[in-house]
Amino acid sequence: MRAEWRMLVFAGVFLVAYATPILFPHIPYDWKLTCWLAQLGCWLLFLAEYVTRFVRAGDKKAFAKDNVLDLLVILLPLMMPLRMLQRRLGFQRKVLTFTATTTVVLGLAASLAVLRAERDAPGANILTFGDATWWAVTTMTTTGYGDTYPVTPDGRLIGSALMLGGVALLGVVTATLASWFGRRFDTGDDTEKLLREALKEIGELKEMLRTRG
């Protein structure tokens, strides 16, 4: 448990180190270098933790299959909080919390990434973190007002990934709600069936008492 919280702290450090040069582009070079080294150090820790667990696993294939999210964390360290949720919550609550957290983390990561790609590009209209956040929200919700949009290849690639992620998250929410309503409906049927059986038994008991009387 302590190891997981320690990794979560490293994920926070990575986020701060990643965001600082983007939000404050005019900080001294030494600070930028420090942030880059902090990102690299955190990423190496994530990688070492995954490799260590992989080596210790008896069934390597099963480990890789059951820890896809952990591998995703290696590629996208900002997703570390999602791994914590995956291991600590029940299924239905896990899905809803996982979806909400993914929305926030994915939106924040995309905002920072697109701002980094777009800010200095000719003809760019995503120039501040506020612009990037607004763009991320409208993109994830597939609203697409068109007032802010990426003009660089990297920015458009980030936008494409964010749109796909938004559609996928919407699908998860829809499926979870449908499953929840389905279970409630099934429970209602079971309750109605039990009520009918109880009424039937009461009727039979009344008939029995009337006969004996």
C-alpha atoms as an extended CHARMM CRD file, in Angstrom:
* protein
*
       213  EXT
         1         1  MET       CA              0.0000000000        0.0000000000        0.0000000000  PROA      1               0.0000000000
         2         2  ARG       CA              2.7860000000        2.4250000000        0.8920000000  PROA      2               0.0000000000
         3         3  ALA       CA              4.4990000000        1.6340000000       -2.4000000000  PROA      3               0.0000000000
         4         4  GLU       CA              1.3710000000        2.5870000000       -4.3250000000  PROA      4               0.0000000000
         5         5  TRP       CA              1.0570000000        5.9010000000       -2.5140000000  PROA      5               0.0000000000
         6         6  ARG       CA              4.7470000000        6.5400000000       -3.1070000000  PROA      6               0.0000000000
         7         7  MET       CA              4.2200000000        5.9920000000       -6.8380000000  PROA      7               0.0000000000
         8         8  LEU       CA              1.2530000000        8.3560000000       -6.7140000000  PROA      8               0.0000000000
         9         9  VAL       CA              3.4890000000       11.0390000000       -5.1730000000  PROA      9               0.0000000000
        10        10  PHE       CA              6.0000000000       10.5080000000       -7.9810000000  PROA      10              0.0000000000
        11        11  ALA       CA              3.1420000000       10.9040000000      -10.4640000000  PROA      11              0.0000000000
        12        12  GLY       CA              2.3240000000       14.2600000000       -8.8440000000  PROA      12              0.0000000000
        13        13  VAL       CA              5.9440000000       15.3150000000       -9.1140000000  PROA      13              0.0000000000
        14        14  PHE       CA              5.9570000000       14.2980000000      -12.7750000000  PROA      14              0.0000000000
        15        15  LEU       CA              2.8110000000       16.3420000000      -13.4110000000  PROA      15              0.0000000000
        16        16  VAL       CA              4.2450000000       19.4520000000      -11.7530000000  PROA      16              0.0000000000
        17        17  ALA       CA              7.5700000000       19.0420000000      -13.5660000000  PROA      17              0.0000000000
        18        18  TYR       CA              5.7730000000       18.5780000000      -16.8910000000  PROA      18              0.0000000000
        19        19  ALA       CA              3.3560000000       21.4610000000      -16.4310000000  PROA      19              0.0000000000
        20        20  THR       CA              5.7200000000       24.0960000000      -15.0210000000  PROA      20              0.0000000000
        21        21  PRO       CA              7.7540000000       24.8270000000      -18.2100000000  PROA      21              0.0000000000
        22        22  ILE       CA              4.5490000000       24.8990000000      -20.2360000000  PROA      22              0.0000000000
        23        23  LEU       CA              2.6290000000       27.2320000000      -17.9410000000  PROA      23              0.0000000000
        24        24  PHE       CA              5.6890000000       29.3910000000      -17.2500000000  PROA      24              0.0000000000
        25        25  PRO       CA              7.7020000000       29.3350000000      -20.4890000000  PROA      25              0.0000000000
        26        26  HSD       CA              9.9830000000       32.2060000000      -19.4570000000  PROA      26              0.0000000000
        27        27  ILE       CA             11.4990000000       30.5590000000      -16.3870000000  PROA      27              0.0000000000
        28        28  PRO       CA             15.3180000000       30.2750000000      -16.4020000000  PROA      28              0.0000000000
        29        29  TYR       CA             16.9330000000       27.4580000000      -18.3320000000  PROA      29              0.0000000000
        30        30  ASP       CA             18.2050000000       25.8600000000      -15.1280000000  PROA      30              0.0000000000
        31        31  TRP       CA             14.6550000000       25.4720000000      -13.8970000000  PROA      31              0.0000000000
        32        32  LYS       CA             13.5800000000       23.9600000000      -17.1960000000  PROA      32              0.0000000000
        33        33  LEU       CA             16.4600000000       21.4980000000      -17.0160000000  PROA      33              0.0000000000
        34        34  THR       CA             15.5050000000       20.6120000000      -13.4460000000  PROA      34              0.0000000000
        35        35  CYS       CA             11.9350000000       19.9380000000      -14.5150000000  PROA      35              0.0000000000
        36        36  TRP       CA             13.1170000000       17.7560000000      -17.3840000000  PROA      36              0.0000000000
        37        37  LEU       CA             15.4070000000       15.7590000000      -15.0920000000  PROA      37              0.0000000000
        38        38  ALA       CA             12.5560000000       15.3290000000      -12.6000000000  PROA      38              0.0000000000
        39        39  GLN       CA             10.3300000000       13.9660000000      -15.3760000000  PROA      39              0.0000000000
        40        40  LEU       CA             13.0410000000       11.5800000000      -16.4880000000  PROA      40              0.0000000000
        41        41  GLY       CA             13.6960000000       10.4130000000      -12.9300000000  PROA      41              0.0000000000
        42        42  CYS       CA             10.0020000000        9.7390000000      -12.2540000000  PROA      42              0.0000000000
        43        43  TRP       CA              9.6090000000        7.9150000000      -15.5530000000  PROA      43              0.0000000000
        44        44  LEU       CA             12.6150000000        5.7080000000      -14.7700000000  PROA      44              0.0000000000
        45        45  LEU       CA             11.0770000000        4.8780000000      -11.3970000000  PROA      45              0.0000000000
        46        46  PHE       CA              7.7900000000        3.8950000000      -13.0650000000  PROA      46              0.0000000000
        47        47  LEU       CA              9.6910000000        1.7410000000      -15.5360000000  PROA      47              0.0000000000
        48        48  ALA       CA             11.8070000000        0.0950000000      -12.8320000000  PROA      48              0.0000000000
        49        49  GLU       CA              8.7220000000       -0.6790000000      -10.7330000000  PROA      49              0.0000000000
        50        50  TYR       CA              6.9490000000       -2.3110000000      -13.6750000000  PROA      50              0.0000000000
        51        51  VAL       CA             10.0080000000       -4.3140000000      -14.7760000000  PROA      51              0.0000000000
        52        52  THR       CA             10.6090000000       -5.5420000000      -11.2110000000  PROA      52              0.0000000000
        53        53  ARG       CA              7.0480000000       -6.8110000000      -10.8680000000  PROA      53              0.0000000000
        54        54  PHE       CA              7.2020000000       -8.3600000000      -14.3370000000  PROA      54              0.0000000000
        55        55  VAL       CA             10.4130000000      -10.2530000000      -13.5250000000  PROA      55              0.0000000000
        56        56  ARG       CA              8.9780000000      -11.5330000000      -10.2340000000  PROA      56              0.0000000000
        57        57  ALA       CA              5.7120000000      -12.6670000000      -11.8410000000  PROA      57              0.0000000000
        58        58  GLY       CA              5.4000000000      -16.4130000000      -12.3340000000  PROA      58              0.0000000000
        59        59  ASP       CA              3.1800000000      -16.2050000000      -15.4180000000  PROA      59              0.0000000000
        60        60  LYS       CA              4.6070000000      -13.3870000000      -17.5300000000  PROA      60              0.0000000000
        61        61  LYS       CA              1.8220000000      -13.5740000000      -20.1260000000  PROA      61              0.0000000000
        62        62  ALA       CA             -0.9060000000      -13.3470000000      -17.4950000000  PROA      62              0.0000000000
        63        63  PHE       CA              0.9070000000      -10.4800000000      -15.7870000000  PROA      63              0.0000000000
        64        64  ALA       CA              1.1120000000       -8.4900000000      -19.0240000000  PROA      64              0.0000000000
        65        65  LYS       CA             -2.5640000000       -9.1700000000      -19.7300000000  PROA      65              0.0000000000
        66        66  ASP       CA             -3.7260000000       -8.1910000000      -16.2320000000  PROA      66              0.0000000000
        67        67  ASN       CA             -1.5700000000       -5.0730000000      -16.0080000000  PROA      67              0.0000000000
        68        68  VAL       CA             -2.2800000000       -3.2460000000      -19.2550000000  PROA      68              0.0000000000
        69        69  LEU       CA             -2.9940000000       -0.0630000000      -17.3160000000  PROA      69              0.0000000000
        70        70  ASP       CA              0.3990000000       -0.3040000000      -15.6250000000  PROA      70              0.0000000000
        71        71  LEU       CA              2.0350000000       -0.4360000000      -19.0510000000  PROA      71              0.0000000000
        72        72  LEU       CA             -0.0280000000        2.5900000000      -20.0830000000  PROA      72              0.0000000000
        73        73  VAL       CA              1.4040000000        4.4280000000      -17.0880000000  PROA      73              0.0000000000
        74        74  ILE       CA              4.8900000000        3.8200000000      -18.4950000000  PROA      74              0.0000000000
        75        75  LEU       CA              3.8360000000        5.4830000000      -21.7490000000  PROA      75              0.0000000000
        76        76  LEU       CA              1.7390000000        8.1920000000      -20.0620000000  PROA      76              0.0000000000
        77        77  PRO       CA              2.8950000000        8.7300000000      -16.4500000000  PROA      77              0.0000000000
        78        78  LEU       CA              0.0830000000       11.2300000000      -15.8570000000  PROA      78              0.0000000000
        79        79  MET       CA             -2.2720000000        8.2390000000      -15.7840000000  PROA      79              0.0000000000
        80        80  MET       CA             -0.7880000000        6.9400000000      -12.5080000000  PROA      80              0.0000000000
        81        81  PRO       CA             -3.8690000000        7.9350000000      -10.4000000000  PROA      81              0.0000000000
        82        82  LEU       CA             -5.9880000000        5.6120000000      -12.5390000000  PROA      82              0.0000000000
        83        83  ARG       CA             -3.9370000000        2.6100000000      -11.4510000000  PROA      83              0.0000000000
        84        84  MET       CA             -4.6510000000        3.4370000000       -7.8210000000  PROA      84              0.0000000000
        85        85  LEU       CA             -8.3920000000        3.5490000000       -8.5150000000  PROA      85              0.0000000000
        86        86  GLN       CA             -8.2940000000        0.2650000000      -10.3850000000  PROA      86              0.0000000000
        87        87  ARG       CA             -6.9590000000       -1.5610000000       -7.3310000000  PROA      87              0.0000000000
        88        88  ARG       CA             -8.8840000000        0.0760000000       -4.5100000000  PROA      88              0.0000000000
        89        89  LEU       CA            -12.5390000000        0.3070000000       -5.5790000000  PROA      89              0.0000000000
        90        90  GLY       CA            -15.4140000000       -2.0710000000       -6.2520000000  PROA      90              0.0000000000
        91        91  PHE       CA            -16.3850000000       -2.7650000000       -9.8530000000  PROA      91              0.0000000000
        92        92  GLN       CA            -19.2940000000       -0.4000000000      -10.4680000000  PROA      92              0.0000000000
        93        93  ARG       CA            -17.9190000000        2.3690000000       -8.3040000000  PROA      93              0.0000000000
        94        94  LYS       CA            -14.5340000000        1.7250000000       -9.8750000000  PROA      94              0.0000000000
        95        95  VAL       CA            -15.9200000000        2.2230000000      -13.3870000000  PROA      95              0.0000000000
        96        96  LEU       CA            -17.6140000000        5.5110000000      -12.5700000000  PROA      96              0.0000000000
        97        97  THR       CA            -14.6890000000        6.8780000000      -10.5550000000  PROA      97              0.0000000000
        98        98  PHE       CA            -12.2320000000        5.6150000000      -13.1500000000  PROA      98              0.0000000000
        99        99  THR       CA            -14.1840000000        7.3690000000      -15.8970000000  PROA      99              0.0000000000
       100       100  ALA       CA            -14.4030000000       10.6610000000      -14.0020000000  PROA      100             0.0000000000
       101       101  THR       CA            -10.7180000000       10.6150000000      -13.1050000000  PROA      101             0.0000000000
       102       102  THR       CA             -9.7450000000        9.6430000000      -16.6440000000  PROA      102             0.0000000000
       103       103  THR       CA            -11.7430000000       12.5810000000      -17.9700000000  PROA      103             0.0000000000
       104       104  VAL       CA             -9.9210000000       15.0370000000      -15.7040000000  PROA      104             0.0000000000
       105       105  VAL       CA             -6.4520000000       13.5530000000      -16.2280000000  PROA      105             0.0000000000
       106       106  LEU       CA             -6.8740000000       13.1420000000      -19.9830000000  PROA      106             0.0000000000
       107       107  GLY       CA             -8.2500000000       16.6600000000      -20.3520000000  PROA      107             0.0000000000
       108       108  LEU       CA             -5.4220000000       18.1530000000      -18.2950000000  PROA      108             0.0000000000
       109       109  ALA       CA             -2.7230000000       16.2040000000      -20.1400000000  PROA      109             0.0000000000
       110       110  ALA       CA             -4.1780000000       17.1460000000      -23.5370000000  PROA      110             0.0000000000
       111       111  SER       CA             -4.4380000000       20.8160000000      -22.5110000000  PROA      111             0.0000000000
       112       112  LEU       CA             -0.7940000000       20.9530000000      -21.5210000000  PROA      112             0.0000000000
       113       113  ALA       CA              0.3610000000       18.9870000000      -24.5620000000  PROA      113             0.0000000000
       114       114  VAL       CA             -1.5810000000       21.0510000000      -27.0960000000  PROA      114             0.0000000000
       115       115  LEU       CA             -0.4780000000       24.3220000000      -25.4950000000  PROA      115             0.0000000000
       116       116  ARG       CA              3.1250000000       23.1700000000      -25.7630000000  PROA      116             0.0000000000
       117       117  ALA       CA              2.6360000000       22.2780000000      -29.4410000000  PROA      117             0.0000000000
       118       118  GLU       CA              0.5860000000       25.3000000000      -30.4840000000  PROA      118             0.0000000000
       119       119  ARG       CA              1.6690000000       28.3370000000      -28.5260000000  PROA      119             0.0000000000
       120       120  ASP       CA              4.5620000000       29.4330000000      -30.7550000000  PROA      120             0.0000000000
       121       121  ALA       CA              3.1540000000       28.2160000000      -34.0880000000  PROA      121             0.0000000000
       122       122  PRO       CA              2.3030000000       30.7630000000      -36.8370000000  PROA      122             0.0000000000
       123       123  GLY       CA             -1.4200000000       31.4380000000      -36.9440000000  PROA      123             0.0000000000
       124       124  ALA       CA             -2.0760000000       29.5820000000      -33.6920000000  PROA      124             0.0000000000
       125       125  ASN       CA             -5.1810000000       30.4590000000      -31.6800000000  PROA      125             0.0000000000
       126       126  ILE       CA             -4.4260000000       28.3170000000      -28.6160000000  PROA      126             0.0000000000
       127       127  LEU       CA             -2.0790000000       30.7050000000      -26.8230000000  PROA      127             0.0000000000
       128       128  THR       CA             -2.8900000000       30.3540000000      -23.1100000000  PROA      128             0.0000000000
       129       129  PHE       CA             -3.7120000000       27.5420000000      -20.7040000000  PROA      129             0.0000000000
       130       130  GLY       CA             -7.2790000000       28.8510000000      -20.6030000000  PROA      130             0.0000000000
       131       131  ASP       CA             -7.5250000000       28.5050000000      -24.3850000000  PROA      131             0.0000000000
       132       132  ALA       CA             -6.1160000000       24.9800000000      -24.1750000000  PROA      132             0.0000000000
       133       133  THR       CA             -8.4970000000       23.9450000000      -21.3990000000  PROA      133             0.0000000000
       134       134  TRP       CA            -11.5150000000       25.3120000000      -23.2760000000  PROA      134             0.0000000000
       135       135  TRP       CA            -10.3800000000       23.4900000000      -26.4200000000  PROA      135             0.0000000000
       136       136  ALA       CA             -9.9400000000       20.2180000000      -24.4650000000  PROA      136             0.0000000000
       137       137  VAL       CA            -13.4370000000       20.4560000000      -22.9430000000  PROA      137             0.0000000000
       138       138  THR       CA            -15.1640000000       21.1750000000      -26.2610000000  PROA      138             0.0000000000
       139       139  THR       CA            -13.1640000000       18.4380000000      -27.9790000000  PROA      139             0.0000000000
       140       140  MET       CA            -13.7910000000       15.7420000000      -25.3600000000  PROA      140             0.0000000000
       141       141  THR       CA            -17.5150000000       16.4610000000      -25.3500000000  PROA      141             0.0000000000
       142       142  THR       CA            -17.4840000000       16.4810000000      -29.1890000000  PROA      142             0.0000000000
       143       143  THR       CA            -19.0430000000       19.9610000000      -29.1030000000  PROA      143             0.0000000000
       144       144  GLY       CA            -16.3570000000       21.5870000000      -31.2120000000  PROA      144             0.0000000000
       145       145  TYR       CA            -17.3250000000       25.2710000000      -31.2500000000  PROA      145             0.0000000000
       146       146  GLY       CA            -14.4770000000       25.9750000000      -33.6510000000  PROA      146             0.0000000000
       147       147  ASP       CA            -13.2540000000       29.1060000000      -31.8840000000  PROA      147             0.0000000000
       148       148  THR       CA            -10.0560000000       27.3190000000      -30.8410000000  PROA      148             0.0000000000
       149       149  TYR       CA             -8.4100000000       24.5660000000      -32.8410000000  PROA      149             0.0000000000
       150       150  PRO       CA             -4.8990000000       23.1860000000      -33.4290000000  PROA      150             0.0000000000
       151       151  VAL       CA             -2.9690000000       24.2110000000      -36.5260000000  PROA      151             0.0000000000
       152       152  THR       CA              0.1890000000       22.1110000000      -36.1190000000  PROA      152             0.0000000000
       153       153  PRO       CA              0.5170000000       18.4010000000      -36.9900000000  PROA      153             0.0000000000
       154       154  ASP       CA              1.3200000000       17.5600000000      -33.3560000000  PROA      154             0.0000000000
       155       155  GLY       CA             -1.6530000000       19.5430000000      -32.1340000000  PROA      155             0.0000000000
       156       156  ARG       CA             -4.0050000000       17.8320000000      -34.5670000000  PROA      156             0.0000000000
       157       157  LEU       CA             -2.6570000000       14.4430000000      -33.5380000000  PROA      157             0.0000000000
       158       158  ILE       CA             -3.3670000000       15.3070000000      -29.8940000000  PROA      158             0.0000000000
       159       159  GLY       CA             -6.8310000000       16.4900000000      -30.8920000000  PROA      159             0.0000000000
       160       160  SER       CA             -7.5750000000       13.2610000000      -32.7400000000  PROA      160             0.0000000000
       161       161  ALA       CA             -6.5230000000       11.1850000000      -29.7510000000  PROA      161             0.0000000000
       162       162  LEU       CA             -8.6120000000       13.3490000000      -27.4250000000  PROA      162             0.0000000000
       163       163  MET       CA            -11.7210000000       13.0130000000      -29.6060000000  PROA      163             0.0000000000
       164       164  LEU       CA            -11.3690000000        9.2410000000      -29.6570000000  PROA      164             0.0000000000
       165       165  GLY       CA            -10.8480000000        9.2560000000      -25.9030000000  PROA      165             0.0000000000
       166       166  GLY       CA            -13.9470000000       11.3910000000      -25.3690000000  PROA      166             0.0000000000
       167       167  VAL       CA            -16.1070000000        9.0620000000      -27.4620000000  PROA      167             0.0000000000
       168       168  ALA       CA            -14.7060000000        6.0330000000      -25.6150000000  PROA      168             0.0000000000
       169       169  LEU       CA            -15.4340000000        7.5980000000      -22.2140000000  PROA      169             0.0000000000
       170       170  LEU       CA            -18.9810000000        8.4200000000      -23.2900000000  PROA      170             0.0000000000
       171       171  GLY       CA            -19.4050000000        4.7900000000      -24.3030000000  PROA      171             0.0000000000
       172       172  VAL       CA            -18.1590000000        3.6020000000      -20.9080000000  PROA      172             0.0000000000
       173       173  VAL       CA            -20.5860000000        5.8720000000      -19.0630000000  PROA      173             0.0000000000
       174       174  THR       CA            -23.5000000000        4.7770000000      -21.2660000000  PROA      174             0.0000000000
       175       175  ALA       CA            -22.6990000000        1.0900000000      -20.8400000000  PROA      175             0.0000000000
       176       176  THR       CA            -22.3290000000        1.4580000000      -17.0680000000  PROA      176             0.0000000000
       177       177  LEU       CA            -25.6660000000        3.2400000000      -16.7260000000  PROA      177             0.0000000000
       178       178  ALA       CA            -27.3650000000        0.6550000000      -18.9460000000  PROA      178             0.0000000000
       179       179  SER       CA            -25.9180000000       -2.1400000000      -16.7980000000  PROA      179             0.0000000000
       180       180  TRP       CA            -27.0840000000       -0.4060000000      -13.6310000000  PROA      180             0.0000000000
       181       181  PHE       CA            -30.6260000000        0.0510000000      -14.9240000000  PROA      181             0.0000000000
       182       182  GLY       CA            -30.6230000000       -3.5570000000      -16.1200000000  PROA      182             0.0000000000
       183       183  ARG       CA            -29.7140000000       -4.8210000000      -12.6600000000  PROA      183             0.0000000000
       184       184  ARG       CA            -32.3700000000       -2.6410000000      -11.0820000000  PROA      184             0.0000000000
       185       185  PHE       CA            -34.9370000000       -4.0020000000      -13.5270000000  PROA      185             0.0000000000
       186       186  ASP       CA            -33.9250000000       -7.5820000000      -12.7770000000  PROA      186             0.0000000000
       187       187  THR       CA            -34.1540000000       -6.8880000000       -9.0650000000  PROA      187             0.0000000000
       188       188  GLY       CA            -37.6140000000       -5.4850000000       -9.5760000000  PROA      188             0.0000000000
       189       189  ASP       CA            -38.7000000000       -8.6770000000      -11.3740000000  PROA      189             0.0000000000
       190       190  ASP       CA            -37.3460000000      -10.8220000000       -8.5450000000  PROA      190             0.0000000000
       191       191  THR       CA            -39.1670000000       -8.7120000000       -5.9820000000  PROA      191             0.0000000000
       192       192  GLU       CA            -42.4400000000       -8.9790000000       -7.9100000000  PROA      192             0.0000000000
       193       193  LYS       CA            -42.0200000000      -12.7400000000       -8.2090000000  PROA      193             0.0000000000
       194       194  LEU       CA            -41.3950000000      -13.1150000000       -4.4780000000  PROA      194             0.0000000000
       195       195  LEU       CA            -44.4320000000      -10.9330000000       -3.7390000000  PROA      195             0.0000000000
       196       196  ARG       CA            -46.6690000000      -13.0870000000       -5.9290000000  PROA      196             0.0000000000
       197       197  GLU       CA            -45.4160000000      -16.2490000000       -4.2310000000  PROA      197             0.0000000000
       198       198  ALA       CA            -45.9790000000      -14.7210000000       -0.7870000000  PROA      198             0.0000000000
       199       199  LEU       CA            -49.5390000000      -13.6990000000       -1.7040000000  PROA      199             0.0000000000
       200       200  LYS       CA            -50.1850000000      -17.1810000000       -3.0460000000  PROA      200             0.0000000000
       201       201  GLU       CA            -48.9880000000      -18.7940000000        0.1720000000  PROA      201             0.0000000000
       202       202  ILE       CA            -51.1120000000      -16.3920000000        2.2290000000  PROA      202             0.0000000000
       203       203  GLY       CA            -54.1400000000      -17.3250000000        0.1260000000  PROA      203             0.0000000000
       204       204  GLU       CA            -53.4520000000      -21.0220000000        0.6060000000  PROA      204             0.0000000000
       205       205  LEU       CA            -53.0730000000      -20.4960000000        4.3560000000  PROA      205             0.0000000000
       206       206  LYS       CA            -56.4070000000      -18.6550000000        4.5030000000  PROA      206             0.0000000000
       207       207  GLU       CA            -58.0910000000      -21.4600000000        2.5820000000  PROA      207             0.0000000000
       208       208  MET       CA            -56.5940000000      -24.0220000000        4.9220000000  PROA      208             0.0000000000
       209       209  LEU       CA            -57.8560000000      -22.1480000000        8.0040000000  PROA      209             0.0000000000
       210       210  ARG       CA            -61.3050000000      -21.7240000000        6.4680000000  PROA      210             0.0000000000
       211       211  THR       CA            -61.5230000000      -25.4520000000        5.7140000000  PROA      211             0.0000000000
       212       212  ARG       CA            -60.4910000000      -26.4230000000        9.2170000000  PROA      212             0.0000000000
       213       213  GLY       CA            -62.9020000000      -23.9090000000       10.6910000000  PROA      213             0.0000000000
